[in-house]
């Protein structure tokens, strides 16, 4: 008897490894492995979630109309060209399935976000990983990798896990060097954390016309990773395609309500940016002072580089002994690195105490 077999390319996919959330034998574990916000969910979002309980028998609004309008007014965008998804991962899936496929190539930088690789292979694309320079996406090398079969280029900006922000002129140069029939996906999952005043998350490039899309998420600064809500901003023709194939009720009723409330939470973004900027710098400086290389980051995490896999494993063990879970980077080909989410002040202090030989109080 023959067992049913998947398409052969699917067997080349390694399942996404989510950040761990438990250390066996340690009472209190602190999860700094998935870049979830430092402050939990916005209180208004929790309230909206509770209120949604009374409506759970109803199908959600399949077009996420109120949420798209709230996003549009918050970010100054046309709601008709916004699509919400069950996480931005869902939108990446639909984009890559719709525009990629067998016989096409998807280009990403070597340490780009893993989901491009997984989803590209699922779609049947040949995934090309372009070497970086010093953990930075190399636009010349990306453009040099483009061939006649290239259909999609994915760029996380800021990038996860390196934290690198590709400057706006370089993003524009990447787009300008791509044929118009190549889809450029600008994944701006960490956009809200960026403090560089020249940063443009991607909306202007989408509006400039052609084949550029921007994806965003409620999972990071808005603290709603467990609700699975993301959104994208598209040219009208691409929005039309994605609306044809997405699930008709892809964002659940509680997720829509929580996301709308998160957008309305007074001072939430400002407080999170201020905290993240301050503590990312403090923790980075403490690790650097202890001889640990920290790559510059514009996200809510830092990439700590311990130079050797052995030193990295030893550092991870010290963190785990204190219940601190961070993200190993072996899957990204960075076995000497740990990605550490910026948590609360106390959590940053604990990381410093665990890793720095002469850790002092970061708060002073
Ligand atoms: C977290 C993350 C996402 C996915 O977020 P969801 O909206 O939760 O699916 C997408 N891209 C990057 C670079 C991320 O780090």
Short mmCIF file of C-alpha atoms in Angstrom, two decimals, residues 11-361:
data_model
loop_
_atom_site.label_atom_id
_atom_site.label_comp_id
_atom_site.label_asym_id
_atom_site.label_seq_id
_atom_site.Cartn_x
_atom_site.Cartn_y
_atom_site.Cartn_z
CA UNK A 11 10.07 17.72 2.41
CA UNK A 12 12.89 20.29 2.13
CA UNK A 13 11.18 22.51 4.74
CA UNK A 14 12.33 22.48 8.33
CA UNK A 15 9.45 23.38 10.66
CA UNK A 16 9.61 26.85 12.23
CA UNK A 17 10.93 26.59 15.77
CA UNK A 18 8.99 29.03 17.96
CA UNK A 19 10.74 30.66 20.91
CA UNK A 20 10.79 28.31 23.89
CA UNK A 21 8.70 29.25 26.89
CA UNK A 22 9.85 26.94 29.70
CA UNK A 23 13.06 25.85 31.35
CA UNK A 24 12.61 22.48 33.06
CA UNK A 25 13.34 22.64 36.78
CA UNK A 26 13.26 26.43 37.12
CA UNK A 27 10.35 27.97 39.00
CA UNK A 28 10.07 31.35 37.39
CA UNK A 29 10.77 31.54 33.68
CA UNK A 30 11.04 34.78 31.77
CA UNK A 31 10.44 34.55 28.06
CA UNK A 32 12.68 36.83 26.03
CA UNK A 33 12.66 34.58 22.99
CA UNK A 34 9.87 35.86 20.74
CA UNK A 35 10.09 39.68 20.74
CA UNK A 36 6.71 40.06 22.40
CA UNK A 37 6.29 43.52 23.90
CA UNK A 38 7.73 44.29 27.35
CA UNK A 39 4.44 45.38 28.92
CA UNK A 40 1.96 42.64 28.09
CA UNK A 41 -1.23 43.42 26.19
CA UNK A 42 -2.74 46.93 26.27
CA UNK A 43 -5.41 47.08 29.03
CA UNK A 44 -8.03 48.31 26.57
CA UNK A 45 -7.36 45.30 24.35
CA UNK A 46 -7.92 42.92 27.27
CA UNK A 47 -11.22 44.65 27.99
CA UNK A 48 -12.28 44.43 24.33
CA UNK A 49 -11.36 40.75 24.32
CA UNK A 50 -13.61 40.11 27.35
CA UNK A 51 -16.46 42.00 25.73
CA UNK A 52 -16.07 39.99 22.53
CA UNK A 53 -16.88 36.84 24.51
CA UNK A 54 -20.62 37.57 24.26
CA UNK A 55 -20.41 37.50 20.45
CA UNK A 56 -18.42 34.33 19.96
CA UNK A 57 -21.26 32.59 18.16
CA UNK A 58 -21.12 35.23 15.40
CA UNK A 59 -18.88 35.06 12.39
CA UNK A 60 -16.49 38.00 12.35
CA UNK A 61 -16.73 40.81 9.82
CA UNK A 62 -14.94 39.08 6.97
CA UNK A 63 -13.46 42.33 5.68
CA UNK A 64 -12.26 43.55 9.08
CA UNK A 65 -13.88 46.87 8.09
CA UNK A 66 -13.68 48.70 11.41
CA UNK A 67 -10.12 47.53 11.99
CA UNK A 68 -8.99 48.59 8.52
CA UNK A 69 -10.55 52.00 9.09
CA UNK A 70 -8.82 52.33 12.46
CA UNK A 71 -5.48 51.37 10.91
CA UNK A 72 -6.07 53.73 8.00
CA UNK A 73 -6.78 56.69 10.23
CA UNK A 74 -3.93 55.91 12.61
CA UNK A 75 -1.33 55.61 9.85
CA UNK A 76 -2.86 57.90 7.24
CA UNK A 77 -3.54 55.13 4.70
CA UNK A 78 -6.40 54.22 2.36
CA UNK A 79 -8.41 51.47 4.14
CA UNK A 80 -9.47 50.04 0.78
CA UNK A 81 -5.88 48.94 0.16
CA UNK A 82 -5.32 47.53 3.64
CA UNK A 83 -5.89 43.81 4.23
CA UNK A 84 -5.85 42.26 7.68
CA UNK A 85 -4.57 38.77 8.30
CA UNK A 86 -4.22 36.19 11.05
CA UNK A 87 -0.78 37.58 11.78
CA UNK A 88 1.33 39.11 9.05
CA UNK A 89 2.57 35.55 8.48
CA UNK A 90 -0.77 34.82 6.84
CA UNK A 91 -0.35 37.72 4.44
CA UNK A 92 3.21 36.65 3.61
CA UNK A 93 1.84 33.19 2.85
CA UNK A 94 -0.83 34.51 0.48
CA UNK A 95 1.56 36.89 -1.25
CA UNK A 96 4.19 34.24 -1.82
CA UNK A 97 1.67 31.58 -2.87
CA UNK A 98 0.00 34.02 -5.27
CA UNK A 99 3.08 35.49 -6.91
CA UNK A 100 5.69 32.77 -6.45
CA UNK A 101 5.38 29.10 -7.32
CA UNK A 102 7.23 26.38 -9.21
CA UNK A 103 9.80 27.73 -11.61
CA UNK A 104 10.21 31.05 -9.80
CA UNK A 105 12.83 32.37 -7.43
CA UNK A 106 12.40 34.17 -4.13
CA UNK A 107 15.34 36.27 -2.94
CA UNK A 108 16.06 37.08 0.68
CA UNK A 109 19.18 38.11 2.56
CA UNK A 110 21.09 35.36 4.35
CA UNK A 111 19.84 36.28 7.81
CA UNK A 112 16.40 37.41 6.73
CA UNK A 113 13.28 36.21 8.54
CA UNK A 114 12.89 32.40 8.32
CA UNK A 115 9.25 32.48 7.29
CA UNK A 116 10.27 33.69 3.80
CA UNK A 117 12.29 30.54 3.37
CA UNK A 118 9.57 28.23 4.73
CA UNK A 119 6.78 29.88 2.76
CA UNK A 120 8.85 30.23 -0.39
CA UNK A 121 9.58 26.50 -0.39
CA UNK A 122 5.94 25.72 0.33
CA UNK A 123 4.98 27.73 -2.72
CA UNK A 124 7.55 25.81 -4.78
CA UNK A 125 9.92 28.76 -5.26
CA UNK A 126 13.63 28.32 -5.34
CA UNK A 127 14.76 30.34 -2.32
CA UNK A 128 18.00 32.25 -2.82
CA UNK A 129 19.75 33.49 0.31
CA UNK A 130 22.10 36.35 -0.47
CA UNK A 131 25.21 36.73 1.72
CA UNK A 132 25.24 39.73 4.04
CA UNK A 133 28.11 42.00 5.01
CA UNK A 134 28.57 42.37 8.74
CA UNK A 135 24.97 41.28 9.39
CA UNK A 136 23.72 43.85 6.89
CA UNK A 137 21.60 43.25 3.86
CA UNK A 138 23.82 43.97 0.82
CA UNK A 139 21.71 45.65 -1.85
CA UNK A 140 24.28 45.18 -4.61
CA UNK A 141 24.48 41.46 -3.88
CA UNK A 142 20.67 41.20 -3.72
CA UNK A 143 20.37 42.86 -7.12
CA UNK A 144 23.16 40.71 -8.54
CA UNK A 145 21.19 37.61 -7.49
CA UNK A 146 18.16 38.60 -9.57
CA UNK A 147 17.60 36.47 -12.63
CA UNK A 148 14.89 36.07 -15.26
CA UNK A 149 12.88 33.73 -12.98
CA UNK A 150 12.98 36.02 -9.94
CA UNK A 151 9.45 36.94 -8.87
CA UNK A 152 9.69 37.97 -5.19
CA UNK A 153 12.21 39.78 -2.98
CA UNK A 154 11.52 39.78 0.77
CA UNK A 155 13.11 42.32 3.09
CA UNK A 156 12.41 42.68 6.81
CA UNK A 157 13.29 46.24 7.78
CA UNK A 158 14.35 46.39 10.56
CA UNK A 159 15.46 42.82 10.11
CA UNK A 160 14.79 40.02 12.56
CA UNK A 161 17.10 38.56 13.93
CA UNK A 162 19.98 40.95 13.14
CA UNK A 163 18.17 44.18 14.11
CA UNK A 164 19.70 45.89 11.10
CA UNK A 165 17.86 48.83 9.56
CA UNK A 166 18.55 49.22 5.86
CA UNK A 167 18.65 53.00 5.25
CA UNK A 168 15.81 54.39 3.16
CA UNK A 169 17.99 55.37 0.16
CA UNK A 170 19.21 51.77 0.01
CA UNK A 171 15.64 50.42 0.10
CA UNK A 172 14.78 52.81 -2.73
CA UNK A 173 17.87 51.66 -4.65
CA UNK A 174 16.81 48.04 -4.20
CA UNK A 175 13.36 48.78 -5.60
CA UNK A 176 14.76 50.85 -8.46
CA UNK A 177 17.07 47.99 -9.43
CA UNK A 178 14.26 45.41 -9.58
CA UNK A 179 12.12 44.85 -12.64
CA UNK A 180 8.53 46.07 -12.28
CA UNK A 181 7.29 42.48 -12.45
CA UNK A 182 9.17 41.55 -9.27
CA UNK A 183 7.20 41.82 -6.04
CA UNK A 184 9.13 43.58 -3.26
CA UNK A 185 7.75 42.64 0.16
CA UNK A 186 8.72 45.17 2.82
CA UNK A 187 8.10 43.44 6.15
CA UNK A 188 7.94 46.20 8.75
CA UNK A 189 7.01 44.10 11.79
CA UNK A 190 9.19 46.34 13.99
CA UNK A 191 8.38 49.67 12.31
CA UNK A 192 6.91 51.28 15.42
CA UNK A 193 10.14 50.83 17.38
CA UNK A 194 12.36 52.61 14.87
CA UNK A 195 13.75 55.94 16.07
CA UNK A 196 15.75 56.83 12.95
CA UNK A 197 13.91 59.93 11.63
CA UNK A 198 14.72 59.07 8.01
CA UNK A 199 12.96 55.70 8.26
CA UNK A 200 9.97 55.07 6.02
CA UNK A 201 8.22 51.79 6.76
CA UNK A 202 7.11 51.28 3.17
CA UNK A 203 3.76 53.01 2.62
CA UNK A 204 5.30 55.73 0.45
CA UNK A 205 6.97 53.11 -1.70
CA UNK A 206 3.69 51.23 -2.05
CA UNK A 207 2.02 54.48 -3.11
CA UNK A 208 4.81 55.21 -5.57
CA UNK A 209 3.18 52.53 -7.71
CA UNK A 210 4.30 49.20 -9.05
CA UNK A 211 4.88 45.99 -7.26
CA UNK A 212 5.75 46.87 -3.67
CA UNK A 213 3.79 45.81 -0.58
CA UNK A 214 4.25 46.51 3.12
CA UNK A 215 3.29 44.13 5.91
CA UNK A 216 2.83 45.08 9.57
CA UNK A 217 1.81 43.33 12.76
CA UNK A 218 0.01 43.70 16.07
CA UNK A 219 2.26 41.02 17.55
CA UNK A 220 5.21 43.17 18.57
CA UNK A 221 4.74 46.70 19.92
CA UNK A 222 0.98 46.26 20.29
CA UNK A 223 1.46 43.17 22.46
CA UNK A 224 -1.10 40.95 20.71
CA UNK A 225 0.99 38.03 19.42
CA UNK A 226 -1.46 35.54 20.90
CA UNK A 227 -4.38 37.08 19.00
CA UNK A 228 -2.79 36.67 15.56
CA UNK A 229 -3.45 39.97 13.80
CA UNK A 230 -1.37 41.58 11.11
CA UNK A 231 -2.06 43.84 8.20
CA UNK A 232 -0.67 44.79 4.87
CA UNK A 233 -0.81 47.83 2.61
CA UNK A 234 -0.96 47.03 -1.08
CA UNK A 235 -1.38 48.50 -4.54
CA UNK A 236 -5.05 48.07 -5.55
CA UNK A 237 -4.31 45.27 -8.03
CA UNK A 238 -2.45 43.21 -5.44
CA UNK A 239 -5.12 43.85 -2.78
CA UNK A 240 -7.65 42.48 -5.27
CA UNK A 241 -5.64 39.26 -5.67
CA UNK A 242 -5.17 38.68 -1.95
CA UNK A 243 -8.85 39.36 -1.25
CA UNK A 244 -9.75 36.61 -3.73
CA UNK A 245 -7.77 33.91 -2.01
CA UNK A 246 -7.64 34.72 1.70
CA UNK A 247 -9.99 32.93 4.07
CA UNK A 248 -13.30 34.78 4.11
CA UNK A 249 -13.19 35.13 7.93
CA UNK A 250 -9.43 35.12 8.43
CA UNK A 251 -9.28 37.47 11.43
CA UNK A 252 -11.40 36.31 14.35
CA UNK A 253 -13.90 38.48 16.18
CA UNK A 254 -11.85 38.88 19.37
CA UNK A 255 -8.68 39.67 17.44
CA UNK A 256 -10.39 42.45 15.50
CA UNK A 257 -11.81 43.96 18.67
CA UNK A 258 -8.51 43.73 20.57
CA UNK A 259 -6.53 45.27 17.72
CA UNK A 260 -8.92 48.22 17.42
CA UNK A 261 -8.61 48.81 21.16
CA UNK A 262 -4.82 48.49 21.04
CA UNK A 263 -4.65 51.24 18.42
CA UNK A 264 -6.72 53.46 20.69
CA UNK A 265 -4.73 52.81 23.87
CA UNK A 266 -3.54 56.24 25.02
CA UNK A 267 0.23 56.67 25.09
CA UNK A 268 0.92 53.00 24.43
CA UNK A 269 3.27 53.41 21.49
CA UNK A 270 5.13 56.34 23.05
CA UNK A 271 5.66 54.47 26.32
CA UNK A 272 6.87 51.36 24.54
CA UNK A 273 9.26 53.25 22.27
CA UNK A 274 10.72 55.19 25.20
CA UNK A 275 11.22 52.04 27.25
CA UNK A 276 12.65 50.06 24.36
CA UNK A 277 15.05 52.77 23.26
CA UNK A 278 16.33 53.30 26.79
CA UNK A 279 16.74 49.67 27.79
CA UNK A 280 18.03 48.42 24.46
CA UNK A 281 20.85 50.96 24.83
CA UNK A 282 21.49 50.14 28.49
CA UNK A 283 21.56 46.39 28.04
CA UNK A 284 23.62 46.72 24.87
CA UNK A 285 26.15 48.94 26.64
CA UNK A 286 26.40 46.57 29.60
CA UNK A 287 27.07 43.56 27.37
CA UNK A 288 29.53 45.52 25.23
CA UNK A 289 31.41 46.62 28.34
CA UNK A 290 31.77 42.93 29.23
CA UNK A 291 33.33 42.16 25.87
CA UNK A 292 30.21 40.75 24.22
CA UNK A 293 29.61 42.06 20.73
CA UNK A 294 26.12 43.49 20.25
CA UNK A 295 24.95 44.23 16.73
CA UNK A 296 23.15 47.57 16.28
CA UNK A 297 19.38 47.07 16.46
CA UNK A 298 16.33 49.16 15.65
CA UNK A 299 13.96 46.45 16.91
CA UNK A 300 12.81 45.38 20.38
CA UNK A 301 15.65 42.87 20.65
CA UNK A 302 19.39 42.71 20.41
CA UNK A 303 21.60 40.15 18.74
CA UNK A 304 24.45 39.29 21.11
CA UNK A 305 27.46 37.71 19.45
CA UNK A 306 29.68 35.52 21.64
CA UNK A 307 32.24 34.84 18.91
CA UNK A 308 32.15 31.04 19.28
CA UNK A 309 29.34 28.50 19.58
CA UNK A 310 30.91 27.23 22.83
CA UNK A 311 30.89 30.67 24.45
CA UNK A 312 27.35 31.12 23.22
CA UNK A 313 26.19 27.85 24.76
CA UNK A 314 27.85 28.81 28.05
CA UNK A 315 26.05 32.17 28.01
CA UNK A 316 22.74 30.47 27.24
CA UNK A 317 23.29 28.11 30.17
CA UNK A 318 23.89 31.03 32.52
CA UNK A 319 20.68 32.66 31.38
CA UNK A 320 18.69 29.46 31.70
CA UNK A 321 19.97 28.87 35.21
CA UNK A 322 18.14 32.10 36.10
CA UNK A 323 15.04 31.12 34.16
CA UNK A 324 15.79 33.50 31.29
CA UNK A 325 14.86 32.08 27.89
CA UNK A 326 16.32 33.76 24.85
CA UNK A 327 16.50 32.62 21.25
CA UNK A 328 19.32 30.46 19.96
CA UNK A 329 20.27 31.38 16.42
CA UNK A 330 21.61 28.07 15.12
CA UNK A 331 18.64 27.83 12.76
CA UNK A 332 19.71 31.14 11.21
CA UNK A 333 23.26 29.94 10.71
CA UNK A 334 24.45 32.10 13.61
CA UNK A 335 25.48 29.51 16.21
CA UNK A 336 27.57 32.05 18.16
CA UNK A 337 24.64 34.43 18.66
CA UNK A 338 21.64 34.78 20.95
CA UNK A 339 18.72 37.04 20.19
CA UNK A 340 17.49 38.69 23.37
CA UNK A 341 14.14 40.48 23.54
CA UNK A 342 14.11 43.77 25.45
CA UNK A 343 11.87 42.98 28.41
CA UNK A 344 11.04 45.02 31.49
CA UNK A 345 13.75 46.95 33.36
CA UNK A 346 13.99 44.09 35.87
CA UNK A 347 14.33 41.51 33.10
CA UNK A 348 17.08 43.51 31.37
CA UNK A 349 18.88 43.74 34.69
CA UNK A 350 18.62 39.97 35.11
CA UNK A 351 20.15 39.41 31.67
CA UNK A 352 22.99 41.76 32.51
CA UNK A 353 23.56 40.08 35.88
CA UNK A 354 23.68 36.68 34.20
CA UNK A 355 26.07 37.60 31.40
CA UNK A 356 28.26 40.41 32.67
CA UNK A 357 31.12 39.53 34.99
CA UNK A 358 30.84 42.79 36.89
CA UNK A 359 27.21 43.67 36.33
CA UNK A 360 26.09 46.87 37.98
CA UNK A 361 22.66 48.42 38.30
#
